């Protein structure tokens, strides 16, 4: 059995609050939200991180943004604004090694973190 929790969610073998899915991505709410809206946009194929993306994944990478735009509108946060975040590697704060984009909204965000 695939030990990756996101692969299990995508396969329907682990529970998640799934908001959207298509041929390329599955979108579900983060189990430990750090903002009123905290959603994960996850490729259906297991790609560990940005480091493993290849040129053939450019359309998939762009699709993550298209879906983020759609979900932000669906959640009613597109006009107020939102943050998209992709962590890569331990130094980047990645804890689940299946590529994903965070969509965060509903509070104010600042840099630096
Ligand atoms: P990372 O730190 O890798 O960028 O983000 C991983 C995210 O996945 C975290 O925000 C964490 O709360 C979320 N997460 C970890 N395990 C699960 C899970 O089993 N279900 C859901 N829905 N989210 C998870
Ligand atoms: Zn996976």
Coordinates of N, CA and C and ligand atoms in Angstrom, one line a residue:
X1 N 0.8 -1.2 0.0 CA 0.0 0.0 0.0 C 0.9 1.3 0.0
X2 N 0.5 2.2 -0.8 CA 1.2 3.5 -0.9 C 1.2 4.2 0.5
X3 N 2.3 4.5 1.0 CA 2.4 5.1 2.3 C 2.1 6.6 2.3
X4 N 2.0 7.2 1.1 CA 1.8 8.6 1.0 C 0.3 9.0 1.3
X5 N 0.2 9.8 2.3 CA -1.2 10.2 2.8 C -2.0 10.9 1.7
X6 N -1.3 11.7 0.8 CA -2.1 12.4 -0.2 C -2.5 11.4 -1.3
X7 N -1.6 10.5 -1.6 CA -2.0 9.4 -2.6 C -3.2 8.6 -2.1
X8 N -3.2 8.4 -0.8 CA -4.3 7.7 -0.2 C -5.6 8.5 -0.3
X9 N -5.5 9.8 0.0 CA -6.7 10.6 -0.1 C -7.2 10.6 -1.6
X10 N -6.3 10.8 -2.5 CA -6.7 10.9 -3.9 C -7.3 9.6 -4.4
X11 N -6.8 8.4 -3.8 CA -7.4 7.1 -4.2 C -8.7 6.8 -3.4
X12 N -9.1 7.7 -2.5 CA -10.3 7.5 -1.8 C -10.1 6.5 -0.6
X13 N -8.9 6.3 -0.2 CA -8.6 5.3 0.8 C -8.4 6.0 2.2
X14 N -8.3 7.3 2.2 CA -8.2 8.0 3.4 C -9.2 9.2 3.3
X15 N -9.9 9.6 4.4 CA -10.9 10.6 4.4 C -10.3 12.0 4.2
X16 N -11.1 12.8 3.5 CA -10.7 14.2 3.3 C -12.0 15.0 2.8
X17 N -12.0 16.3 3.1 CA -13.1 17.1 2.7 C -12.8 17.6 1.3
X18 N -13.2 16.8 0.3 CA -12.8 17.0 -1.1 C -13.7 18.1 -1.8
X19 N -13.2 19.1 -2.3 CA -13.9 20.2 -2.9 C -14.0 20.1 -4.4
X20 N -13.1 19.5 -5.0 CA -13.0 19.5 -6.5 C -12.0 18.4 -6.9
X21 N -12.3 17.8 -8.1 CA -11.3 17.0 -8.7 C -11.5 16.9 -10.2
X22 N -10.4 16.8 -10.8 CA -10.4 16.5 -12.3 C -9.3 15.6 -12.6
X23 N -9.0 15.5 -13.9 CA -8.1 14.5 -14.4 C -6.7 14.7 -13.8
X24 N -6.4 15.9 -13.4 CA -5.0 16.2 -13.0 C -4.8 16.5 -11.5
X25 N -5.8 17.0 -10.9 CA -5.7 17.5 -9.5 C -6.9 17.1 -8.6
X26 N -6.6 17.0 -7.3 CA -7.6 16.8 -6.3 C -7.4 18.0 -5.3
X27 N -8.6 18.5 -4.9 CA -8.5 19.7 -4.0 C -9.3 19.4 -2.7
X28 N -8.6 19.5 -1.6 CA -9.3 19.2 -0.3 C -8.9 20.2 0.8
X29 N -9.7 20.3 1.8 CA -9.3 21.2 2.9 C -8.2 20.6 3.8
X30 N -7.3 21.5 4.2 CA -6.2 21.1 5.1 C -6.7 20.6 6.4
X31 N -6.2 19.6 6.9 CA -6.7 19.0 8.2 C -6.3 19.9 9.4
X32 N -5.3 20.7 9.2 CA -4.9 21.6 10.3 C -4.8 23.0 9.8
X33 N -5.9 23.6 9.6 CA -5.9 24.9 8.9 C -5.2 26.0 9.8
X34 N -4.5 26.9 9.1 CA -3.8 28.0 9.7 C -4.4 29.3 9.3
X35 N -5.6 29.2 8.6 CA -6.3 30.4 8.2 C -7.8 29.9 8.1
X36 N -8.7 30.9 8.1 CA -10.2 30.5 7.9 C -10.4 29.7 6.7
X37 N -9.7 30.0 5.6 CA -9.7 29.1 4.4 C -8.3 28.6 4.2
X38 N -8.2 27.3 4.2 CA -6.9 26.6 4.0 C -7.2 25.4 3.2
X39 N -6.8 25.4 1.9 CA -7.1 24.4 1.0 C -5.9 23.9 0.3
X40 N -5.8 22.7 0.0 CA -4.6 22.1 -0.7 C -5.0 21.7 -2.1
X41 N -4.2 22.1 -3.1 CA -4.4 21.7 -4.5 C -3.3 20.7 -4.8
X42 N -3.7 19.5 -5.2 CA -2.7 18.4 -5.2 C -2.7 17.6 -6.5
X43 N -1.6 17.5 -7.2 CA -1.6 16.7 -8.4 C -2.0 15.3 -8.1
X44 N -2.8 14.6 -9.0 CA -3.2 13.3 -8.7 C -2.0 12.3 -8.8
X45 N -1.0 12.7 -9.6 CA 0.2 11.8 -9.8 C 1.2 12.2 -8.6
X46 N 1.8 11.1 -8.1 CA 2.8 11.4 -7.0 C 4.0 12.0 -7.5
X47 N 4.2 13.3 -7.2 CA 5.5 14.0 -7.5 C 5.9 14.5 -6.2
X48 N 7.1 14.1 -5.7 CA 7.5 14.5 -4.3 C 7.5 16.0 -4.0
X49 N 8.1 16.7 -4.9 CA 8.2 18.2 -4.7 C 8.5 18.9 -6.0
X50 N 8.7 20.2 -5.9 CA 9.0 21.0 -7.0 C 10.3 20.5 -7.6
X51 N 11.2 20.0 -6.8 CA 12.5 19.5 -7.3 C 12.4 18.4 -8.4
X52 N 11.3 17.7 -8.3 CA 11.1 16.5 -9.3 C 10.3 16.9 -10.5
X53 N 9.8 18.2 -10.6 CA 9.1 18.5 -11.8 C 10.0 18.5 -13.0
X54 N 9.4 18.1 -14.1 CA 10.2 18.0 -15.4 C 9.5 18.9 -16.4
X55 N 10.1 19.2 -17.5 CA 9.5 20.1 -18.5 C 8.1 19.7 -18.9
X56 N 7.9 18.4 -19.0 CA 6.6 17.8 -19.4 C 5.5 18.2 -18.4
X57 N 5.9 18.6 -17.2 CA 4.9 19.0 -16.2 C 4.5 20.4 -16.2
X58 N 4.9 21.2 -17.2 CA 4.6 22.6 -17.3 C 3.1 22.8 -17.3
X59 N 2.4 22.0 -18.1 CA 0.9 22.2 -18.2 C 0.3 21.9 -16.9
X60 N 0.7 20.9 -16.2 CA 0.2 20.6 -14.9 C 0.5 21.7 -13.9
X61 N 1.7 22.2 -13.9 CA 2.0 23.3 -13.0 C 1.1 24.5 -13.3
X62 N 0.9 24.8 -14.5 CA 0.0 25.9 -14.8 C -1.4 25.7 -14.4
X63 N -1.8 24.4 -14.5 CA -3.2 24.0 -14.1 C -3.4 24.2 -12.6
X64 N -2.4 24.1 -11.8 CA -2.5 24.3 -10.4 C -3.0 25.8 -10.1
X65 N -2.4 26.7 -10.9 CA -2.9 28.1 -10.8 C -4.3 28.3 -11.3
X66 N -4.7 27.7 -12.4 CA -6.0 27.8 -12.9 C -7.0 27.3 -11.9
X67 N -6.7 26.1 -11.3 CA -7.6 25.6 -10.3 C -7.7 26.5 -9.0
X68 N -6.5 27.0 -8.7 CA -6.5 27.9 -7.5 C -7.4 29.1 -7.7
X69 N -7.4 29.7 -8.9 CA -8.2 30.8 -9.3 C -9.7 30.4 -9.2
X70 N -10.0 29.2 -9.7 CA -11.4 28.7 -9.7 C -11.9 28.5 -8.2
X71 N -11.0 27.9 -7.4 CA -11.4 27.6 -6.0 C -11.5 28.9 -5.2
X72 N -10.6 29.8 -5.4 CA -10.7 31.1 -4.7 C -12.0 31.8 -5.0
X73 N -12.5 31.8 -6.2 CA -13.8 32.3 -6.6 C -14.9 31.6 -5.9
X74 N -14.8 30.3 -6.0 CA -15.8 29.4 -5.4 C -16.0 29.6 -3.9
X75 N -14.9 29.9 -3.2 CA -14.8 30.1 -1.8 C -15.2 31.5 -1.4
X76 N -15.3 32.4 -2.5 CA -15.7 33.8 -2.2 C -14.6 34.6 -1.7
X77 N -13.3 34.2 -1.9 CA -12.2 35.0 -1.4 C -11.3 35.7 -2.5
X78 N -11.8 35.6 -3.7 CA -11.0 36.1 -4.8 C -10.8 37.6 -4.7
X79 N -11.9 38.3 -4.3 CA -11.8 39.8 -4.3 C -11.0 40.3 -3.1
X80 N -11.2 39.7 -2.0 CA -10.5 40.1 -0.8 C -9.0 39.8 -0.9
X81 N -8.8 38.6 -1.5 CA -7.4 38.2 -1.8 C -7.0 36.9 -1.0
X82 N -6.0 36.3 -1.5 CA -5.5 35.0 -0.9 C -4.1 34.8 -1.1
X83 N -3.5 33.9 -0.5 CA -2.1 33.5 -0.6 C -2.0 32.1 -1.2
X84 N -1.1 32.0 -2.2 CA -0.8 30.7 -2.7 C 0.7 30.4 -2.2
X85 N 0.9 29.1 -1.8 CA 2.2 28.8 -1.2 C 2.6 27.4 -1.6
X86 N 3.8 27.2 -2.0 CA 4.3 25.8 -2.3 C 5.6 25.7 -1.6
X87 N 5.7 24.8 -0.6 CA 6.9 24.6 0.1 C 7.7 23.5 -0.6
X88 N 9.0 23.6 -0.6 CA 9.8 22.6 -1.2 C 11.0 22.2 -0.3
X89 N 11.0 21.0 0.1 CA 12.0 20.4 0.9 C 11.9 20.9 2.4
X90 N 12.6 20.2 3.2 CA 12.5 20.5 4.7 C 12.8 21.9 5.0
X91 N 13.8 22.5 4.3 CA 14.2 23.9 4.5 C 13.1 24.8 4.1
X92 N 12.3 24.4 3.2 CA 11.2 25.2 2.7 C 9.9 25.0 3.5
X93 N 10.0 24.2 4.5 CA 8.8 23.9 5.4 C 7.9 22.8 4.9
X94 N 8.4 22.0 3.9 CA 7.5 20.9 3.4 C 7.5 19.8 4.4
X95 N 6.3 19.3 4.7 CA 6.2 18.1 5.6 C 5.6 16.9 5.0
X96 N 4.8 17.2 3.9 CA 4.2 16.0 3.1 C 4.9 16.1 1.8
X97 N 5.6 15.0 1.5 CA 6.4 14.9 0.2 C 5.6 14.4 -1.0
X98 N 4.5 15.0 -1.2 CA 3.7 14.9 -2.4 C 3.3 16.3 -2.8
X99 N 3.8 16.8 -3.9 CA 3.7 18.2 -4.3 C 2.3 18.7 -4.0
X100 N 2.2 19.9 -3.5 CA 0.8 20.6 -3.3 C 1.0 22.1 -3.2
X101 N -0.1 22.7 -3.6 CA -0.2 24.2 -3.4 C -1.2 24.5 -2.3
X102 N -0.8 25.4 -1.4 CA -1.7 25.8 -0.3 C -2.5 27.0 -0.9
X103 N -3.8 27.1 -0.6 CA -4.6 28.3 -0.9 C -5.1 28.8 0.5
X104 N -4.6 29.9 0.9 CA -4.9 30.5 2.3 C -5.6 31.8 2.1
X105 N -6.7 32.0 2.9 CA -7.4 33.2 2.9 C -8.2 33.4 4.1
X106 N -8.8 34.6 4.2 CA -9.7 34.9 5.4 C -9.0 35.6 6.5
X107 N -7.8 35.9 6.4 CA -7.1 36.7 7.3 C -6.0 37.5 6.6
X108 N -5.3 38.4 7.3 CA -4.2 39.1 6.6 C -2.9 38.3 6.6
X109 N -2.2 38.4 5.6 CA -0.9 37.8 5.5 C 0.2 38.8 5.2
X110 N 1.4 38.5 5.7 CA 2.5 39.5 5.6 C 3.7 38.7 5.3
X111 N 4.7 39.4 4.8 CA 6.1 38.9 4.7 C 7.0 39.8 5.5
X112 N 8.0 39.4 6.2 CA 8.4 37.9 6.3 C 7.4 37.2 7.2
X113 N 7.4 35.9 7.1 CA 6.5 35.0 7.9 C 6.7 35.3 9.4
Ligands
LIG1 P1 3.6 21.2 3.8 O1 4.1 21.6 5.2 O2 4.1 19.9 3.3 O3 3.7 22.4 2.8 O4 2.0 21.1 4.0 C1 1.4 19.9 4.3 C2 0.0 20.2 4.8 O5 -0.8 19.0 4.8 C3 -0.1 20.8 6.2 O6 -0.7 22.0 6.2 C4 -0.9 19.7 7.0 O7 -1.8 20.3 7.9 C5 -1.6 19.0 5.8 N1 -2.0 17.6 6.1 C6 -1.1 16.7 6.6 N2 -1.7 15.5 6.7 C7 -3.0 15.7 6.2 C8 -4.1 14.8 6.1 O8 -4.1 13.6 6.4 N3 -5.2 15.4 5.6 C9 -5.3 16.7 5.2 N4 -6.5 17.1 4.8 N5 -4.3 17.5 5.4 C10 -3.1 17.0 5.9
LIG2 ZN1 1.7 10.8 -3.0

